[in-house]
Coordinates of C-alpha atoms and ligand atoms in Angstrom, one line a residue:
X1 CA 29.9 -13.4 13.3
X2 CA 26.9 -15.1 14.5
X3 CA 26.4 -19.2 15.1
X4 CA 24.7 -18.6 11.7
X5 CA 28.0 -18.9 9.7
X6 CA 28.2 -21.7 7.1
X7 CA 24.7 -22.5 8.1
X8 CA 22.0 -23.9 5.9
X9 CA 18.6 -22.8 6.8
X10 CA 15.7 -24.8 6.0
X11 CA 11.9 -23.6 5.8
X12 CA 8.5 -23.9 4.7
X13 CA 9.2 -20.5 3.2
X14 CA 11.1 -17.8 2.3
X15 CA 9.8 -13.8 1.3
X16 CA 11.6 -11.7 0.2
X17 CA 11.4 -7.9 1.1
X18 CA 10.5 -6.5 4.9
X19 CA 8.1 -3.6 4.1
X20 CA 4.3 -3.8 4.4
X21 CA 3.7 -6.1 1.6
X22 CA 6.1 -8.8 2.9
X23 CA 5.1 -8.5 6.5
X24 CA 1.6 -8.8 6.1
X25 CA 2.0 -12.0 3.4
X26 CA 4.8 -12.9 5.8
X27 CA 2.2 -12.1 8.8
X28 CA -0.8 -14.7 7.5
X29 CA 1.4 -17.6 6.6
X30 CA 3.0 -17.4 10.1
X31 CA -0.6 -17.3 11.2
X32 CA -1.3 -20.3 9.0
X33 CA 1.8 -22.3 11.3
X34 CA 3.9 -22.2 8.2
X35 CA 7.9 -21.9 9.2
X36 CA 8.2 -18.2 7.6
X37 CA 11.6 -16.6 7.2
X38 CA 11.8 -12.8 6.1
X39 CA 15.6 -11.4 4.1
X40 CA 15.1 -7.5 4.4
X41 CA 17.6 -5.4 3.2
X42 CA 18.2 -2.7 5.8
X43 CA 18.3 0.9 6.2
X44 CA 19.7 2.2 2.9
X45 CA 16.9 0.6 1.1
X46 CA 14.2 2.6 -0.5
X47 CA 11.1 1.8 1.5
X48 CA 7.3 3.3 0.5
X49 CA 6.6 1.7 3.8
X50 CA 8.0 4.6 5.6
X51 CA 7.2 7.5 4.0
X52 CA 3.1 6.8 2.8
X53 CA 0.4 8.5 3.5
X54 CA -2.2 5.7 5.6
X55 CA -5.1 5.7 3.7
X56 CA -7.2 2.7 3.4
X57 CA -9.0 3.9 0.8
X58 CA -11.3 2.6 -1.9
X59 CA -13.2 5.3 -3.3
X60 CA -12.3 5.6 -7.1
X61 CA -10.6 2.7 -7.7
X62 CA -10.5 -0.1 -10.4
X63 CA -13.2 2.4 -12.2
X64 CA -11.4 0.7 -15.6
X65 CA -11.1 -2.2 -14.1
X66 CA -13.3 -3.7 -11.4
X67 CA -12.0 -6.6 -10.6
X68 CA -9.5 -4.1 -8.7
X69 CA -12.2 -2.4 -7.1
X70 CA -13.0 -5.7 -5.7
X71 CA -9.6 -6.9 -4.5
X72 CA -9.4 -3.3 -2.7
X73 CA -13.0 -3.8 -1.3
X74 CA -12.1 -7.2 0.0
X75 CA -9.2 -5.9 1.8
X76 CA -11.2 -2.6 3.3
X77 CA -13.9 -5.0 4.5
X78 CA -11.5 -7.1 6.4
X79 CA -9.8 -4.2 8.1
X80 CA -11.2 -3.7 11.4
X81 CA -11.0 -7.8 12.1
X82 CA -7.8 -7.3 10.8
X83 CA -6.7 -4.5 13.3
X84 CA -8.3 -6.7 15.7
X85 CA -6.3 -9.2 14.8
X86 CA -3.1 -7.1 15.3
X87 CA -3.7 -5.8 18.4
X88 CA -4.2 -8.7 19.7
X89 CA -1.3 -10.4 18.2
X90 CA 0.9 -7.5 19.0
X91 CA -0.9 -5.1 21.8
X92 CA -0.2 -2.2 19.2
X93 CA -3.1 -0.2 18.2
X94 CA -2.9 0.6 14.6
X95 CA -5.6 3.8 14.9
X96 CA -7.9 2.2 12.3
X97 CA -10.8 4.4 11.6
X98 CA -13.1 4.0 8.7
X99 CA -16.0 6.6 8.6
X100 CA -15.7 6.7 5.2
X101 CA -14.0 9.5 3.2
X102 CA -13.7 12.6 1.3
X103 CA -12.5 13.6 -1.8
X104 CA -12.8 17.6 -2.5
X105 CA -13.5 18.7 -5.9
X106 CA -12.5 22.4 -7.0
X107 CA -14.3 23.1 -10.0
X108 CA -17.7 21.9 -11.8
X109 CA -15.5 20.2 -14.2
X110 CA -14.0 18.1 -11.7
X111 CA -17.0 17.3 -9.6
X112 CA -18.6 15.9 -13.3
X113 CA -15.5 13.4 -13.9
X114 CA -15.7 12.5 -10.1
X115 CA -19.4 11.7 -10.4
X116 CA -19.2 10.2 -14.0
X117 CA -16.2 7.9 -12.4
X118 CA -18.2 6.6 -9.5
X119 CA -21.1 6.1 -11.4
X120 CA -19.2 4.0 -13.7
X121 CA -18.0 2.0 -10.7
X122 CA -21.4 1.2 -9.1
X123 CA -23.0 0.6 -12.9
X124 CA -20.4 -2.3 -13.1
X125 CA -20.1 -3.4 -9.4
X126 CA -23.6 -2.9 -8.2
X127 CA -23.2 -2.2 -4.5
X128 CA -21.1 0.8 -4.8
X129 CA -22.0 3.8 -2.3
X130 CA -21.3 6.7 -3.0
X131 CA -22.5 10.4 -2.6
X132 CA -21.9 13.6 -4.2
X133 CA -22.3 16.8 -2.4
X134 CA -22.4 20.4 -3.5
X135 CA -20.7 22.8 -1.0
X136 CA -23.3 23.4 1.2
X137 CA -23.8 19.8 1.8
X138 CA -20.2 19.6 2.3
X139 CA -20.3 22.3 4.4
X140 CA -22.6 20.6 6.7
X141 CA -20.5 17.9 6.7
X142 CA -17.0 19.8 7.1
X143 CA -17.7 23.1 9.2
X144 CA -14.5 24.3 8.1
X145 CA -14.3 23.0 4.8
X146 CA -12.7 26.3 2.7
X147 CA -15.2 28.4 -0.2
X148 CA -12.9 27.3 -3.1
X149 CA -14.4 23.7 -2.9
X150 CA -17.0 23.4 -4.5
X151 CA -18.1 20.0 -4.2
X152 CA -16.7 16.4 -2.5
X153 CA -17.9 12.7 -3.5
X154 CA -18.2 10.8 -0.4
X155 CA -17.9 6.8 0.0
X156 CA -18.7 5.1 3.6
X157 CA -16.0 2.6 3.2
X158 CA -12.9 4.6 3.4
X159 CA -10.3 5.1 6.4
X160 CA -7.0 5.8 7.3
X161 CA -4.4 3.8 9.5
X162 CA -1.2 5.2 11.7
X163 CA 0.9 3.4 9.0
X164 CA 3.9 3.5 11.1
X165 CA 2.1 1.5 14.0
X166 CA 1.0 -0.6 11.2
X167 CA 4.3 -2.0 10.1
X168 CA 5.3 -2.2 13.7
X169 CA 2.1 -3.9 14.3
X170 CA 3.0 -6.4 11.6
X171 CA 6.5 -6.9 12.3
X172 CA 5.5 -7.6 16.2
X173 CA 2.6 -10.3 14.9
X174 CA 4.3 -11.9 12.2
X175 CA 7.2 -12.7 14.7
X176 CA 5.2 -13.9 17.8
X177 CA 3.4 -15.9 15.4
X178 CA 6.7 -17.6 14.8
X179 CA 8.2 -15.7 11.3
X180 CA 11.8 -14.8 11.9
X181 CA 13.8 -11.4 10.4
X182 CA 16.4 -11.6 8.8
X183 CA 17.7 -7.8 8.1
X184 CA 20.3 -6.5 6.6
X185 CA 20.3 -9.3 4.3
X186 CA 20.3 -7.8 0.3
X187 CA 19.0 -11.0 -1.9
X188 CA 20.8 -11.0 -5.4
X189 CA 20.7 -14.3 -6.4
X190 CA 18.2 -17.0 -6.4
X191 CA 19.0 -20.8 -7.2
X192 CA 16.3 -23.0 -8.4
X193 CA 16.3 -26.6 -8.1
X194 CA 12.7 -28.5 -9.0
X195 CA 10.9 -28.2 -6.0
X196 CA 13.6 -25.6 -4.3
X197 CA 14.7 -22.3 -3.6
X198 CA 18.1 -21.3 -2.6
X199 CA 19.2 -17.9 -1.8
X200 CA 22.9 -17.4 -0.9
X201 CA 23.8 -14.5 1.3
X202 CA 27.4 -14.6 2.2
X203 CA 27.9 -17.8 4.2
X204 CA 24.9 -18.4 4.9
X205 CA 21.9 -20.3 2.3
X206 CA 18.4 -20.2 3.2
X207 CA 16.2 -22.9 1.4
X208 CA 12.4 -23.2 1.1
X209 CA 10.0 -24.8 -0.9
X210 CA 8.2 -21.4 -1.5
X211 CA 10.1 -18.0 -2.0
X212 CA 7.7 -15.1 -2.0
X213 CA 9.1 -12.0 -3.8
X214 CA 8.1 -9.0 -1.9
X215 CA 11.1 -7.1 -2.7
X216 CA 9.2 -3.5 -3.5
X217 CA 11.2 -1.6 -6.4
X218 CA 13.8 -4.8 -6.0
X219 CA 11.5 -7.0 -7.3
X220 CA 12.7 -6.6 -11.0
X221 CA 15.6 -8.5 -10.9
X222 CA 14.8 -11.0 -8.8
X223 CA 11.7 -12.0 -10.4
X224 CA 13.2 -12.8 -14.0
X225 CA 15.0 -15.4 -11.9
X226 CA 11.9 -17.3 -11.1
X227 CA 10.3 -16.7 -14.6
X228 CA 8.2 -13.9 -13.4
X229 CA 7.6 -11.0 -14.5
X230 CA 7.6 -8.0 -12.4
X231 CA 8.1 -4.1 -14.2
X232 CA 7.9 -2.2 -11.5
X233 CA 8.9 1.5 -11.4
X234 CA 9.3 4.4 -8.6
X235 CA 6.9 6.9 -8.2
X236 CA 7.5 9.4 -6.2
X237 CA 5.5 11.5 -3.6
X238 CA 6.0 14.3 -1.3
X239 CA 4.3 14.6 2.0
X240 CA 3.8 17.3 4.7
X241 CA 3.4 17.2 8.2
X242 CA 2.4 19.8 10.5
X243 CA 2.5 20.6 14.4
X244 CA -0.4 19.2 16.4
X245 CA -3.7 21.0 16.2
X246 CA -7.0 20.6 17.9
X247 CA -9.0 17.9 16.6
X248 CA -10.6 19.4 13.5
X249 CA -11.5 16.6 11.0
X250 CA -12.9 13.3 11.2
X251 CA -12.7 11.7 8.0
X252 CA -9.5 11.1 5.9
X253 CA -9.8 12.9 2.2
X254 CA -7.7 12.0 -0.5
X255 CA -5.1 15.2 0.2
X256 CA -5.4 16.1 3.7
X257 CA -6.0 14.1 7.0
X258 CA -5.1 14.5 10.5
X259 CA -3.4 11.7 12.4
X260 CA -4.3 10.0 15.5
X261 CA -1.7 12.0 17.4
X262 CA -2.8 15.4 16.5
X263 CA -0.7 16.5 13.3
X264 CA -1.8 17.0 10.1
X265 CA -0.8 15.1 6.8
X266 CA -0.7 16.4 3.5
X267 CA 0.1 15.4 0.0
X268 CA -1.0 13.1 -3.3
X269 CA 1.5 14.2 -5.9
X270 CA 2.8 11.9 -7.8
X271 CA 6.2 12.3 -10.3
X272 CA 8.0 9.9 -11.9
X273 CA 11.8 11.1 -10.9
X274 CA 13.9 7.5 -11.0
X275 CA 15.2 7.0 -7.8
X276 CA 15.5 10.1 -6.2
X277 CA 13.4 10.1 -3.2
X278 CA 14.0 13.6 -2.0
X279 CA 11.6 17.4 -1.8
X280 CA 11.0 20.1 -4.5
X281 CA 10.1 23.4 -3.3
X282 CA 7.8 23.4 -6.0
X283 CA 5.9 20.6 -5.2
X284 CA 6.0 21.1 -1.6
X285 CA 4.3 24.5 -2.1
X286 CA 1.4 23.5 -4.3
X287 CA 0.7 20.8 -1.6
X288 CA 0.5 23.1 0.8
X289 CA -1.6 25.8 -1.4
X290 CA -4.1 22.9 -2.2
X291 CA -4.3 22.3 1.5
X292 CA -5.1 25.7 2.7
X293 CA -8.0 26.0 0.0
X294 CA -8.9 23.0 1.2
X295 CA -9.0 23.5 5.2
X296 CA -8.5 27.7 5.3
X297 CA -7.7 27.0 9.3
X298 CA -4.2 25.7 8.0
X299 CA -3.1 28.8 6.9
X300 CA -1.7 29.6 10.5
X301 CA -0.5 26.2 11.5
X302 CA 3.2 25.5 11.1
X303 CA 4.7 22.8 9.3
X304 CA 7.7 20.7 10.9
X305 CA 8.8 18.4 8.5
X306 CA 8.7 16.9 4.8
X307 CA 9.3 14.3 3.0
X308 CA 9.7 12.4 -0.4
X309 CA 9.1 8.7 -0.5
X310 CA 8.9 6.1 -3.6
X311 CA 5.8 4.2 -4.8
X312 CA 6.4 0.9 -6.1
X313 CA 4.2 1.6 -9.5
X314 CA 3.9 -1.0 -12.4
X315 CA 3.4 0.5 -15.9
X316 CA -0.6 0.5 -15.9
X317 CA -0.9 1.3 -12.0
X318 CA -2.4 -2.3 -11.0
X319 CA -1.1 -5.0 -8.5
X320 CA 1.3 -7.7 -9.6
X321 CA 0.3 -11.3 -8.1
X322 CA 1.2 -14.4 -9.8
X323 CA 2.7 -17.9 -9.2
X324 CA 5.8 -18.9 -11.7
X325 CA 4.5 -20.6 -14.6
X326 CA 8.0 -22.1 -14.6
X327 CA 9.0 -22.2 -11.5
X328 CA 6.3 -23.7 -9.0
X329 CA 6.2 -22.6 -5.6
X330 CA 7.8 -19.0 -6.8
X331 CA 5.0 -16.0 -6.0
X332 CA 5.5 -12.3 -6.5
X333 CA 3.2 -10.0 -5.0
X334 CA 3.9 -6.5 -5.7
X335 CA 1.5 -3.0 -4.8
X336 CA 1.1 1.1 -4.6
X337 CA -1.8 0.3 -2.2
X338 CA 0.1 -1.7 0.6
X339 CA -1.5 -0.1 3.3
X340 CA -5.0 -0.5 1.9
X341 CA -4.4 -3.9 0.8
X342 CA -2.7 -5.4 4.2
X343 CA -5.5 -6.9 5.5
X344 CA -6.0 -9.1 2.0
X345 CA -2.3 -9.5 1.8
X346 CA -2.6 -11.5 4.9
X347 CA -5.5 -12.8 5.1
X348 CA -6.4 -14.2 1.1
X349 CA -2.7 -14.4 -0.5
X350 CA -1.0 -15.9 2.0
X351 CA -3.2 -19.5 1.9
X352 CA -2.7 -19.2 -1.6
X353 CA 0.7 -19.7 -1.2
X354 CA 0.5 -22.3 1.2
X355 CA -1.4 -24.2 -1.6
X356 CA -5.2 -22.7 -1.5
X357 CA -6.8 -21.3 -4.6
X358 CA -5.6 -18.0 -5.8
X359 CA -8.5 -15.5 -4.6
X360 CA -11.2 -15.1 -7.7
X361 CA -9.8 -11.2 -8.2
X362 CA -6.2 -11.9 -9.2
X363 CA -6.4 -13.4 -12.5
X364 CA -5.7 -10.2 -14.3
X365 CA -3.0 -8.9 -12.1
X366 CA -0.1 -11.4 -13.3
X367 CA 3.0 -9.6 -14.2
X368 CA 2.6 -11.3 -17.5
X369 CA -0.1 -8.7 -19.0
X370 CA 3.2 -6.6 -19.7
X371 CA 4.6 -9.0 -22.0
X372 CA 1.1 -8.1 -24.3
X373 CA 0.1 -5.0 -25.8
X374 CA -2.2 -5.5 -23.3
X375 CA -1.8 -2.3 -20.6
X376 CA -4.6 -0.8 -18.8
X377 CA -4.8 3.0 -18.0
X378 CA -2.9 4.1 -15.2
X379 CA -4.5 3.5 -11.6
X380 CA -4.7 5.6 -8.5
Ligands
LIG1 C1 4.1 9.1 -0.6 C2 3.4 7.8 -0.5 C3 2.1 7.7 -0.1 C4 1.4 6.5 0.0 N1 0.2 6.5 0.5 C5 -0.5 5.3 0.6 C6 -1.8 5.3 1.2 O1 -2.3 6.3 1.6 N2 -2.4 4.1 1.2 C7 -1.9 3.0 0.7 O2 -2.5 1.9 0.7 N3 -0.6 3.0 0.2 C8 0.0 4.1 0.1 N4 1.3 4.1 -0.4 C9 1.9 2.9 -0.9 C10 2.4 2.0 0.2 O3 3.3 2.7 1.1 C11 3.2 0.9 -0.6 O4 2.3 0.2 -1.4 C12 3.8 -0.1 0.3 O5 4.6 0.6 1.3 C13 4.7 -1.0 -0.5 O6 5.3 -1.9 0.4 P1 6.4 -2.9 -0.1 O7 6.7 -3.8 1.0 O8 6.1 -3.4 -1.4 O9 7.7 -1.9 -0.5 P2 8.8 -1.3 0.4 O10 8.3 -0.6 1.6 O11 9.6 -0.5 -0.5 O12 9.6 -2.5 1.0 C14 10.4 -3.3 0.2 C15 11.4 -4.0 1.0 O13 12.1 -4.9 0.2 C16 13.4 -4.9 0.6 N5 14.3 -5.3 -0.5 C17 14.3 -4.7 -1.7 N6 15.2 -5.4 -2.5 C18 15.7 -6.4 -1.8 C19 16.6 -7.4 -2.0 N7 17.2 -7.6 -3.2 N8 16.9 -8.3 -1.0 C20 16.3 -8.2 0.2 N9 15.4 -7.2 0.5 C21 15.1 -6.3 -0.5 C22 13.7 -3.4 1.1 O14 14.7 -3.4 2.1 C23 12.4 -3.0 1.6 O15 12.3 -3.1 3.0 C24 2.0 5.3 -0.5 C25 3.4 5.4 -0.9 C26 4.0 6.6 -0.9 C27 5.4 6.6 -1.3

């Protein structure tokens, strides 16, 4: 046992939950000089930060509910600073690139609802970019784009991370900036006092003004503790990965994009199989298939490895933020878009814990919309 035992540890605050959401919340308030202390469950936990695909994507989003859009624009737009940031803070290079991005259409039908959805999106937002291409425009765009696409919208402010490097990045920062990690460390109970949390673990307690509940698909039970709210569900999605092949493609597209070290990364489904995080043949294979028609050159490259991983998905798609109505000082801030939405994770909730205002997007994301009839469509 450590000097730790029997010890009471005392801090500005606690979050709960070591993946990319609590390590980039946990990441700005360490940055703000708050005393930051992270429980993370270990290595039998399910953890979306893992297994996810790196897009840091906007294009589509919030189309039924802008203020969404907004929150994921306000994140993209504060990438690159935000990569800066990490580097700096970390010397690890997350591989941010944002040259916008692609996503392929494969009938007429498809390329009508893509349009009609963006076109939604820049009626309600105003400065909305977008582009839609037939597939000779495409083609100019992507050589070796394959004849069964017939179309791709195109948005300028879409990008991809090595999401990997990211949470290393953010666990490197968020520590020299002072946050310390506590792992193998599985939260079940938290005691409220006015003015305090206290979560037990064995021996030791851990007290702070502030608990953050960034617990991913554990966030149910923990946040009916703190009189919040917090339905999540898993989601699962299956990725491929292939050997390394020649640079071929710039951009990141919604199904297909090839990582800074050379491989290529495939996927999108989505299935909602409780908490079984493994591979179908089934879905593997229509992956693949969408992939070759896609980019034809992939036909001959091999593939070397595959895996499921689970989305942390609330019932209508959309983010969870919110402050305890009963319970001051308890947050929850829940996502399926943790890599897009790092850099505002960090950089706009994290005052707002410390006491700032909560950023003008988030009124509609408290977990309490679920207790209504009140649901919005499902969001990707
Ligand atoms: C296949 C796939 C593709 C994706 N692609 C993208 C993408 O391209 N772009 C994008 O923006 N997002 C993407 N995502 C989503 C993104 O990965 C998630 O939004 C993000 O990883 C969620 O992070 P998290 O920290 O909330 O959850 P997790 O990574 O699941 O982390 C939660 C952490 O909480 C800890 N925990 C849980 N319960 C407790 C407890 N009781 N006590 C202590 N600790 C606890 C666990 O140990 C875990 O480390 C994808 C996800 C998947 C699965």
């Amino acid at each position: 046992m450590s000097q730790d035992t029997h010890s009471v540890t005392q801090s500005d605050v606690i979050v709960i939950g070591g993946g990319l959401v609590g390590t980039a919340v946990a990441y700005g308030l360490a940055r703000s000089g708050a005393d930051t202390r992270v429980l993370d469950q270990g290595d039998n936990a399910f953890r979306a930060s893992r297994g996810n695909f790196g897009l840091v994507w906007v294009q589509g989003k919030g189309h039924d509910l802008p203020d969404y859009s907004r929150w994921t624009r306000s994140s993209a737009v504060r990438w690159s600073g935000f990569a800066e940031a990490l580097m700096a803070d970390s010397g690890v290079d997350v591989q941010l690139k944002q040259p916008g991005g692609f996503h392929m259409c494969f009938s007429d039908e498809e390329l009508r609802e893509r349009q009609s959805r963006l076109q939604t999106l820049q009626d309600a937002l105003g400065d909305y970019p977008f582009q839609m291409l037939d597939a000779a425009e495409l083609k100019a765009r992507l050589p070796l784009i394959g004849p069964a696409v017939v179309g791709a919208s195109y948005t300028p402010q879409d990008g991809h991370v090595n999401p990997l490097k990211l949470l290393r990045a953010l666990h490197t920062s968020a520590q020299g900036r002072g946050a310390r990690f506590h792992s193998g460390v599985q939260v079940d109970r938290i005691d409220c006092a006015p003015g305090e949390f206290r979560v037990r673990v064995g021996q030791r307690q851990f007290v702070a003004p502030r608990v953050v509940l960034a617990a991913g698909l554990g966030n149910p039970g923990l946040a009916q503790q703190v009189g919040l709210h917090a339905p999540v569900a898993p989601n699962r999605g299956q990725v491929l990965i292939s050997e390394r092949v020649k640079p071929f493609l710039d951009y990141p597209t919604i199904n297909v994009r090839q990582t800074d070290e050379g491989t290529v990364q495939l996927g999108d489904s989505m299935e909602e199989v409780g908490f079984d995080d493994g591979t179908s043949t089934q879905v593997l294979a229509a992956i693949a298939r969408r992939g070759v028609s896609t980019f034809p050159l992939l036909r001959d490259v091999r593939l070397i490895r595959a895996w499921g991983a689970l989305r942390v998905m609330s019932p209508d798609g959309f983010p969870i933020y919110q402050q305890s109505p009963t319970h001051p000082g308890a947050f929850v801030v829940t996502c399926h878009s943790g890599v897009t939405l790092a850099a505002a994770h960090a950089l706009r909730i994290a005052p707002w814990i410390m006491g700032g205002a909560m950023p003008d997007e988030l009124s509609v994301f408290a977990g309490d919309r679920f207790l209504t009839d009140k649901v919005f469509s499902h969001a990707h």
